[in-house]
Coordinates of C-alpha atoms in Angstrom, one line a residue:
M694 CA 17.6 125.3 -69.8
T695 CA 14.5 124.3 -67.8
F696 CA 13.9 125.4 -64.2
F697 CA 14.7 122.0 -62.8
S698 CA 17.9 121.8 -64.9
T699 CA 18.9 125.1 -63.6
L700 CA 18.4 124.0 -60.0
I701 CA 20.5 120.8 -60.6
F702 CA 23.2 122.9 -62.4
C703 CA 23.4 125.3 -59.4
A704 CA 23.5 122.5 -56.9
V705 CA 26.5 120.9 -58.8
L706 CA 28.3 124.3 -58.7
A707 CA 27.7 124.6 -55.0
C708 CA 29.0 121.1 -54.4
N709 CA 32.0 121.7 -56.5
H710 CA 32.7 125.0 -54.6
A711 CA 32.4 123.1 -51.2
A712 CA 34.6 120.4 -52.5
T713 CA 37.3 122.8 -53.5
N714 CA 37.2 125.0 -50.4
K715 CA 40.8 125.1 -49.1
I716 CA 41.2 123.9 -45.5
L717 CA 44.1 122.6 -43.4
P718 CA 43.2 119.9 -40.8
I719 CA 45.4 119.6 -37.7
Q720 CA 45.3 116.7 -35.2
F721 CA 45.8 117.3 -31.5
K722 CA 47.2 115.2 -28.7
R723 CA 46.2 115.6 -25.1
M724 CA 48.7 115.5 -22.3
D725 CA 48.5 116.1 -18.6
S726 CA 48.3 119.7 -17.8
P727 CA 51.3 121.3 -16.0
L728 CA 49.2 121.5 -12.8
T729 CA 48.3 117.8 -12.9
S730 CA 52.0 117.0 -13.7
M731 CA 53.0 118.9 -10.5
L732 CA 50.7 116.7 -8.5
Q733 CA 51.8 113.5 -10.1
E734 CA 55.4 114.4 -9.4
N735 CA 54.6 114.3 -5.7
V736 CA 54.5 118.1 -5.3
H737 CA 52.2 118.5 -2.3
P738 CA 49.0 120.4 -2.9
N739 CA 49.9 123.0 -0.4
V740 CA 53.2 123.7 -2.3
V741 CA 51.3 124.0 -5.6
T742 CA 48.9 126.5 -4.1
A743 CA 51.7 128.5 -2.4
V744 CA 53.6 128.7 -5.7
L745 CA 50.6 130.0 -7.6
N746 CA 49.6 132.4 -4.9
D747 CA 53.2 133.8 -4.9
E748 CA 53.1 134.3 -8.7
T749 CA 49.9 136.4 -8.4
K750 CA 51.3 139.0 -6.1
N751 CA 51.4 142.5 -7.6
N752 CA 51.2 141.0 -11.1
S753 CA 48.4 141.9 -13.6
S754 CA 49.8 139.6 -16.3
F755 CA 49.4 136.4 -14.2
P756 CA 46.3 135.1 -16.1
L757 CA 48.5 134.2 -19.0
T758 CA 50.7 132.1 -16.7
Y759 CA 47.6 130.5 -15.1
N760 CA 46.2 129.7 -18.6
F761 CA 49.5 128.0 -19.4
M762 CA 49.1 125.9 -16.2
N763 CA 46.0 124.4 -17.8
N764 CA 47.3 123.8 -21.3
E765 CA 46.8 120.3 -22.4
Y766 CA 46.2 120.1 -26.2
Y767 CA 49.3 120.1 -28.5
T768 CA 50.3 119.4 -32.1
E769 CA 53.6 119.0 -33.9
I770 CA 55.0 121.8 -36.2
Y771 CA 58.3 122.3 -38.0
L772 CA 60.2 125.5 -38.3
G773 CA 63.1 126.2 -40.6
R774 CA 64.7 124.5 -43.5
P775 CA 65.4 121.7 -42.7
G776 CA 62.5 121.5 -40.3
Q777 CA 63.1 121.7 -36.5
K778 CA 60.3 119.9 -34.6
F779 CA 58.2 121.6 -31.9
L780 CA 55.2 120.7 -29.8
V781 CA 52.9 123.7 -29.6
S782 CA 49.5 124.7 -28.2
F783 CA 47.2 126.6 -30.6
D784 CA 45.6 128.9 -28.0
T785 CA 42.9 131.5 -28.6
T786 CA 43.8 133.4 -25.4
W787 CA 47.3 134.2 -26.8
G788 CA 48.1 136.8 -29.4
D789 CA 51.7 135.9 -29.9
S790 CA 53.6 132.8 -31.2
W791 CA 56.8 131.6 -29.7
V792 CA 59.1 128.7 -29.2
P793 CA 62.4 128.4 -27.2
S794 CA 65.7 129.6 -28.6
S795 CA 68.9 127.6 -28.7
S796 CA 70.5 130.8 -27.3
C797 CA 68.6 130.5 -24.0
S798 CA 70.7 130.0 -20.8
T799 CA 72.1 126.6 -20.2
W800 CA 71.2 127.2 -16.5
S801 CA 67.5 127.5 -17.4
I802 CA 65.9 124.1 -16.6
A803 CA 62.6 125.3 -18.3
C804 CA 64.6 125.9 -21.5
K805 CA 66.9 123.0 -21.3
M806 CA 64.1 120.3 -21.3
R807 CA 62.5 121.7 -24.5
N808 CA 63.1 121.6 -28.3
K809 CA 64.9 124.8 -29.2
Y810 CA 65.0 126.8 -32.4
N811 CA 68.5 127.4 -33.9
E812 CA 68.4 130.0 -36.6
K813 CA 71.9 129.1 -37.7
K814 CA 70.7 125.6 -38.7
S815 CA 68.0 127.0 -41.0
S816 CA 68.8 128.3 -44.5
S817 CA 65.5 130.2 -44.5
S818 CA 65.7 132.0 -41.2
I819 CA 65.5 135.8 -41.2
K820 CA 66.1 137.8 -38.0
T821 CA 64.0 140.9 -37.5
P822 CA 65.1 144.0 -35.6
F823 CA 62.3 143.5 -33.1
N824 CA 62.5 142.1 -29.6
F825 CA 59.8 140.1 -27.7
R826 CA 58.9 140.4 -24.0
V827 CA 55.8 139.4 -22.0
S828 CA 55.6 139.6 -18.2
L829 CA 54.5 136.3 -16.7
G830 CA 54.4 136.1 -12.9
S831 CA 57.7 137.0 -11.3
S832 CA 59.7 136.7 -14.5
D833 CA 59.5 137.4 -18.2
L834 CA 59.1 135.4 -21.4
A835 CA 61.5 137.2 -23.7
G836 CA 63.5 136.8 -26.9
E837 CA 64.0 137.8 -30.5
I838 CA 61.5 137.7 -33.5
F839 CA 62.2 135.8 -36.7
Y840 CA 60.7 134.9 -40.0
D841 CA 61.1 131.3 -41.1
L842 CA 59.4 128.5 -43.0
L843 CA 56.6 126.8 -41.0
N844 CA 55.3 123.3 -41.8
L845 CA 51.8 122.4 -40.6
N846 CA 50.7 118.9 -41.3
G847 CA 52.9 118.7 -44.4
I848 CA 51.9 122.1 -45.7
N849 CA 54.6 124.8 -46.0
V850 CA 53.9 128.4 -44.9
T851 CA 56.6 130.8 -45.9
G852 CA 57.8 133.8 -43.9
Q853 CA 56.0 132.9 -40.7
M854 CA 56.8 135.3 -37.8
F855 CA 57.4 134.0 -34.3
A856 CA 59.5 134.7 -31.2
A857 CA 62.5 132.5 -30.3
T858 CA 62.6 133.0 -26.5
T859 CA 65.9 133.2 -24.6
E860 CA 64.2 133.7 -21.3
I861 CA 61.5 131.3 -20.0
P862 CA 59.9 131.5 -16.5
W863 CA 60.9 128.7 -14.2
I864 CA 57.3 127.6 -13.7
F865 CA 57.3 126.3 -17.3
V866 CA 59.4 123.4 -16.0
F867 CA 56.2 121.4 -15.4
S868 CA 54.7 121.9 -18.9
S869 CA 54.8 119.3 -21.7
F870 CA 54.8 121.7 -24.6
D871 CA 57.6 123.7 -26.3
G872 CA 55.7 126.8 -27.2
V873 CA 52.4 128.5 -28.2
F874 CA 50.9 129.7 -31.5
G875 CA 48.5 132.5 -30.8
M876 CA 45.0 132.3 -32.3
S877 CA 43.5 135.4 -30.7
L878 CA 41.6 138.1 -32.7
S879 CA 44.5 140.5 -32.0
Y880 CA 48.2 140.2 -31.9
Y881 CA 51.0 141.9 -30.0
N882 CA 54.8 142.4 -30.3
K883 CA 54.5 142.8 -34.1
I884 CA 54.1 139.0 -34.6
I885 CA 51.6 138.4 -37.4
P886 CA 49.5 135.3 -36.7
V887 CA 49.6 132.2 -38.9
M888 CA 46.0 132.7 -40.1
W889 CA 47.0 135.9 -42.0
N890 CA 49.8 134.1 -43.7
L891 CA 47.6 131.1 -44.6
K892 CA 45.1 133.3 -46.3
K893 CA 47.7 135.5 -48.0
Q894 CA 49.4 132.5 -49.5
K895 CA 46.1 131.0 -50.6
I896 CA 46.5 127.9 -48.5
I897 CA 43.0 128.5 -47.0
D898 CA 40.1 130.4 -48.5
Q899 CA 38.4 131.7 -45.4
M900 CA 39.6 133.3 -42.2
V901 CA 37.8 130.7 -40.2
F902 CA 39.1 128.0 -37.8
S903 CA 37.4 125.4 -35.8
F904 CA 38.1 123.1 -32.8
Y905 CA 36.9 119.7 -31.8
F906 CA 38.0 118.1 -28.5
H907 CA 37.7 114.7 -26.9
K908 CA 39.3 113.0 -23.9
D909 CA 42.4 111.9 -25.8
G910 CA 43.0 114.9 -28.0
G911 CA 41.0 116.5 -30.8
S912 CA 41.5 118.4 -34.0
M913 CA 41.5 121.8 -35.5
V914 CA 40.5 122.9 -39.0
L915 CA 42.1 126.0 -40.4
G916 CA 40.0 127.6 -43.1
G917 CA 36.7 126.0 -42.3
V918 CA 34.9 123.3 -40.4
D919 CA 34.8 119.5 -40.3
P920 CA 31.3 118.1 -40.8
A921 CA 32.4 114.7 -39.4
H922 CA 32.5 116.2 -35.9
Y923 CA 29.2 118.1 -35.5
K924 CA 25.5 117.7 -36.3
G925 CA 22.8 120.2 -37.0
N926 CA 23.4 123.8 -37.8
F927 CA 25.7 126.4 -36.2
T928 CA 24.3 129.1 -34.0
Y929 CA 26.5 132.2 -34.4
L930 CA 27.2 134.9 -31.8
E931 CA 29.0 138.2 -32.4
V932 CA 32.0 138.8 -30.2
V933 CA 31.9 141.6 -27.7
K934 CA 33.7 144.7 -28.9
S935 CA 36.9 145.2 -26.8
D936 CA 40.3 146.8 -27.1
P937 CA 42.2 144.7 -28.0
P938 CA 39.7 142.4 -29.8
Q939 CA 39.3 139.0 -28.1
W940 CA 37.2 135.9 -28.6
K941 CA 34.8 137.2 -26.0
L942 CA 31.0 136.6 -25.8
Q943 CA 28.2 138.0 -23.8
V944 CA 26.8 135.3 -21.5
D945 CA 23.1 135.5 -20.4
S946 CA 23.3 133.1 -17.5
I947 CA 25.2 130.2 -15.9
S948 CA 22.9 128.1 -13.9
L949 CA 22.7 124.8 -12.0
T950 CA 19.6 122.8 -11.0
G951 CA 20.0 120.4 -8.1
S952 CA 17.7 118.1 -6.1
K953 CA 14.1 119.3 -5.4
N954 CA 14.5 121.7 -8.4
V955 CA 16.7 124.1 -6.5
T956 CA 18.4 126.4 -9.1
I957 CA 21.3 128.8 -8.7
N958 CA 22.6 131.3 -11.2
V959 CA 26.2 132.5 -10.9
C960 CA 25.7 135.0 -13.7
K961 CA 22.5 136.7 -12.8
S962 CA 23.2 140.1 -14.4
G963 CA 25.0 138.7 -17.3
C964 CA 28.7 138.2 -17.7
K965 CA 31.4 137.7 -20.4
A966 CA 33.4 134.7 -21.4
I967 CA 36.4 134.1 -23.6
M968 CA 36.7 130.9 -25.6
S969 CA 40.0 129.2 -24.5
T970 CA 41.4 126.4 -26.6
G971 CA 44.6 125.6 -24.7
G972 CA 43.1 123.3 -22.0
S973 CA 40.0 121.6 -20.7
Q974 CA 39.1 123.9 -17.8
I975 CA 36.4 126.4 -17.4
N976 CA 37.9 129.3 -15.4
G977 CA 35.8 131.9 -13.6
P978 CA 35.7 134.5 -10.8
S979 CA 36.7 132.8 -7.5
K980 CA 33.4 133.8 -5.7
E981 CA 31.2 132.2 -8.4
I982 CA 33.5 129.1 -8.8
A983 CA 33.2 128.6 -5.0
I984 CA 29.4 128.7 -5.2
I985 CA 29.5 126.0 -8.0
H986 CA 31.8 123.8 -5.9
K987 CA 29.6 124.2 -2.8
F988 CA 26.5 123.3 -4.8
I989 CA 28.1 120.1 -6.2
K990 CA 29.7 119.3 -2.8
A991 CA 33.3 119.4 -4.1
K992 CA 36.3 119.6 -1.8
A993 CA 39.4 121.7 -2.3
L994 CA 42.6 119.9 -3.5
A995 CA 45.3 122.4 -4.8
G996 CA 45.8 125.3 -7.1
G997 CA 42.1 126.0 -7.4
R998 CA 41.3 122.4 -8.2
Y999 CA 38.4 120.6 -6.4
L1000 CA 37.5 116.9 -5.9
V1001 CA 34.2 115.1 -6.1
S1002 CA 33.5 111.4 -5.4
C1003 CA 33.8 109.5 -8.7
S1004 CA 30.7 107.5 -7.9
E1005 CA 28.7 110.8 -7.7
V1006 CA 29.6 112.0 -11.2
P1007 CA 26.5 110.5 -12.9
K1008 CA 24.3 112.2 -10.3
L1009 CA 25.8 115.7 -10.5
P1010 CA 23.5 118.6 -11.7
N1011 CA 23.6 119.8 -15.3
I1012 CA 25.2 123.2 -15.8
T1013 CA 23.5 125.4 -18.4
I1014 CA 25.4 128.3 -20.0
S1015 CA 23.2 130.5 -22.1
F1016 CA 24.3 132.8 -24.9
G1017 CA 21.8 134.8 -27.0
N1018 CA 18.9 133.1 -25.3
T1019 CA 20.2 129.7 -26.4
P1020 CA 21.0 127.2 -23.6
Y1021 CA 24.1 125.0 -23.8
V1022 CA 23.9 122.1 -21.3
L1023 CA 26.9 120.4 -19.7
Q1024 CA 26.5 117.2 -17.8
G1025 CA 28.6 116.0 -14.9
Q1026 CA 30.8 113.9 -17.2
D1027 CA 31.6 117.0 -19.2
Y1028 CA 32.9 119.1 -16.3
I1029 CA 34.5 116.4 -14.2
E1030 CA 37.7 114.5 -15.3
E1031 CA 39.3 111.5 -13.7
V1032 CA 43.0 112.0 -13.0
K1033 CA 45.5 109.4 -11.8
I1034 CA 47.6 111.1 -9.1
R1035 CA 50.5 108.9 -8.0
W1036 CA 50.4 109.4 -4.3
I1037 CA 46.6 109.4 -3.8
G1038 CA 45.4 107.2 -6.7
P1039 CA 42.6 108.0 -9.2
K1040 CA 40.5 111.1 -8.4
C1041 CA 37.7 113.0 -10.0
L1042 CA 38.5 116.7 -10.4
S1043 CA 36.2 119.5 -11.3
L1044 CA 37.1 121.3 -14.5
F1045 CA 35.8 124.6 -13.0
T1046 CA 38.8 126.6 -11.6
N1047 CA 39.4 130.0 -10.1
N1048 CA 40.7 133.0 -11.9
Y1049 CA 43.8 133.8 -9.9
D1050 CA 43.5 137.5 -10.4
D1051 CA 40.7 138.5 -8.1
K1052 CA 40.0 141.5 -10.3
D1053 CA 39.3 139.2 -13.3
D1054 CA 35.6 138.9 -13.7
L1055 CA 35.7 137.0 -17.0
W1056 CA 34.9 133.4 -17.7
Y1057 CA 37.2 131.2 -19.8
L1058 CA 35.5 128.3 -21.6
G1059 CA 37.8 125.5 -22.5
G1060 CA 37.6 121.9 -23.7
A1061 CA 34.9 121.0 -21.1
F1062 CA 32.5 123.2 -23.1
M1063 CA 34.0 122.6 -26.6
S1064 CA 34.0 118.8 -26.2
R1065 CA 30.2 119.0 -26.0
Y1066 CA 29.8 121.9 -28.6
Y1067 CA 31.9 122.0 -31.7
T1068 CA 33.2 125.6 -32.0
T1069 CA 34.1 127.7 -35.0
F1070 CA 35.9 131.0 -35.0
D1071 CA 35.1 133.5 -37.8
M1072 CA 37.8 136.1 -37.9
S1073 CA 36.4 138.0 -40.9
N1074 CA 33.0 138.6 -39.3
G1075 CA 34.0 138.7 -35.6
R1076 CA 31.8 135.8 -34.5
I1077 CA 31.8 132.4 -32.9
G1078 CA 29.6 129.5 -33.9
F1079 CA 28.4 126.5 -31.8
A1080 CA 27.0 123.2 -33.0
T1081 CA 26.4 119.9 -31.1
A1082 CA 29.6 117.8 -31.3
K1083 CA 29.5 114.2 -32.4

């Protein structure tokens, strides 16, 4: 075999390997976040703010509740045999997976308005001896843990663990989804995440998943990436070591440059950010978020949300988030969204929002960032990759 024949042969092998790489694509739909829904249902901004402030009191677990208030991206799954349909968020800030239980109280409005899992109607349901409980605000999310058949985009995953919750905090009334499937690097409450099952059952080849977002929804690929949604090469960053492990990155700077080349940096000494796939927002420490909003001349609305004039969006300064000495630029159209609020009409809201826990100094980068930069999560190597979305 000649040298050139060998090259061609190797190239064919590589192409065949790429073609046979097992992946599972999932489509997302985007809905109004619970916070936006509250505003659209004529809940006054002062009431929204008061409710969220009340939930934060003496509660270190409130960030999970607040992240839920920003969840917007959902997909359909089926649990059991025959399948019971649920609308869930695949969220990298959650370690657990859960859906409501048919055993939850009939007095619970948050439970009543959701699809509910009934283990008695599934021939493949196996109840474990383990209970599930997470403190969220002034109440708990709690229930029992089961194994059952999971169907994702027509693919069956056997023996998937999840919690069927019998207690759901009242604030979930305003959300559109049924439950959450955790995509964090770590898991809690003995619930093994779906990625482990997918790999074990050889449904995917790699412990990698990727997200693509746009204004109407997006997609996720389990087991790889989708070349149709990015261009160029990926730049990879190792996650910051933490206990428990999280999709956390070291940030070099977060800067804005306005008129007359005036630049501010709200992350001068470096900071850390967690990639958050549940919603569009970029959450950060309240002091730094206030500086950003003052710089872009935004006005407070409710629940940590701020308004800008829609006509000013094209003129807003770029925001540059730098990782590993590589700058990632967001334009005004990336970090501002137009929302139609019934009682005040269309408004342009900043996607930068406060962390409600004043002690939380982390940043949470959601769809506002990932709609501009296609993001892949490598579980085996503990790293995150970014490429320009298309």
